[in-house]
Short mmCIF file of C-alpha atoms in Angstrom, two decimals:
data_model
loop_
_atom_site.label_atom_id
_atom_site.label_comp_id
_atom_site.label_asym_id
_atom_site.label_seq_id
_atom_site.Cartn_x
_atom_site.Cartn_y
_atom_site.Cartn_z
CA UNK A 16 0.82 -5.99 -4.65
CA UNK A 17 3.94 -6.19 -3.17
CA UNK A 18 7.01 -4.41 -3.50
CA UNK A 19 10.48 -5.72 -4.04
CA UNK A 20 14.14 -4.12 -4.39
CA UNK A 21 16.12 -5.81 -7.23
CA UNK A 22 19.54 -4.98 -8.52
CA UNK A 23 19.71 -4.98 -12.45
CA UNK A 24 22.98 -6.52 -13.01
CA UNK A 25 22.66 -6.73 -16.56
CA UNK A 26 21.51 -4.75 -19.36
CA UNK A 27 19.06 -7.43 -20.63
CA UNK A 28 17.14 -7.63 -17.18
CA UNK A 29 16.09 -3.95 -17.38
CA UNK A 30 14.91 -4.19 -20.71
CA UNK A 31 12.95 -7.51 -19.24
CA UNK A 32 11.64 -5.64 -16.90
CA UNK A 33 10.55 -2.60 -19.16
CA UNK A 34 8.80 -5.12 -21.61
CA UNK A 35 6.69 -6.44 -18.57
CA UNK A 36 5.87 -2.72 -17.26
CA UNK A 37 4.51 -2.71 -20.96
CA UNK A 38 2.25 -5.24 -20.91
CA UNK A 39 1.15 -3.50 -17.49
CA UNK A 40 2.27 -6.37 -15.45
CA UNK A 41 4.65 -4.04 -13.33
CA UNK A 42 5.46 -0.59 -12.30
CA UNK A 43 8.86 0.39 -12.37
CA UNK A 44 10.01 3.12 -10.16
CA UNK A 45 13.22 4.73 -9.05
CA UNK A 46 14.74 4.10 -5.86
CA UNK A 47 15.36 7.32 -4.88
CA UNK A 48 11.12 8.67 -5.65
CA UNK A 49 10.63 5.19 -3.36
CA UNK A 50 10.00 6.96 0.27
CA UNK A 51 10.01 3.98 2.00
CA UNK A 52 13.26 2.53 1.45
CA UNK A 53 15.97 3.26 4.00
CA UNK A 54 13.21 3.49 6.57
CA UNK A 55 12.84 1.66 9.56
CA UNK A 56 9.32 -0.08 10.48
CA UNK A 57 6.16 2.02 10.22
CA UNK A 58 4.87 3.45 13.28
CA UNK A 59 0.65 3.47 14.04
CA UNK A 60 -0.58 6.09 16.16
CA UNK A 61 -4.30 4.81 17.78
CA UNK A 62 -7.02 6.41 17.52
CA UNK A 63 -9.44 6.28 21.02
CA UNK A 64 -13.28 7.14 21.25
CA UNK A 65 -14.78 7.66 24.41
CA UNK A 66 -18.43 5.36 23.96
CA UNK A 67 -19.73 5.69 27.54
CA UNK A 68 -23.17 6.08 27.19
CA UNK A 69 -23.87 5.37 23.13
CA UNK A 70 -26.70 3.22 22.63
CA UNK A 71 -26.74 1.19 19.30
CA UNK A 72 -30.35 0.30 17.91
CA UNK A 73 -30.67 -2.20 15.41
CA UNK A 74 -34.02 -1.34 13.86
CA UNK A 75 -32.97 2.53 14.10
CA UNK A 76 -29.84 1.57 11.78
CA UNK A 77 -31.80 -0.32 9.49
CA UNK A 78 -34.15 2.00 8.51
CA UNK A 79 -31.14 4.32 7.55
#
């Protein structure tokens, strides 16, 4: 899936996009409802797990 922002200069362009939506090729949402418009880059928080002392037993895992 890819998100694009398109400025419509003519009404026939909107009708063409609405026809594509009826065919199931695209989904149209207004920019006011799109929460990613106007934001900066996304940030991700990392999760760190302490795995010291952890032993992986392949045979035990295969039994499950």
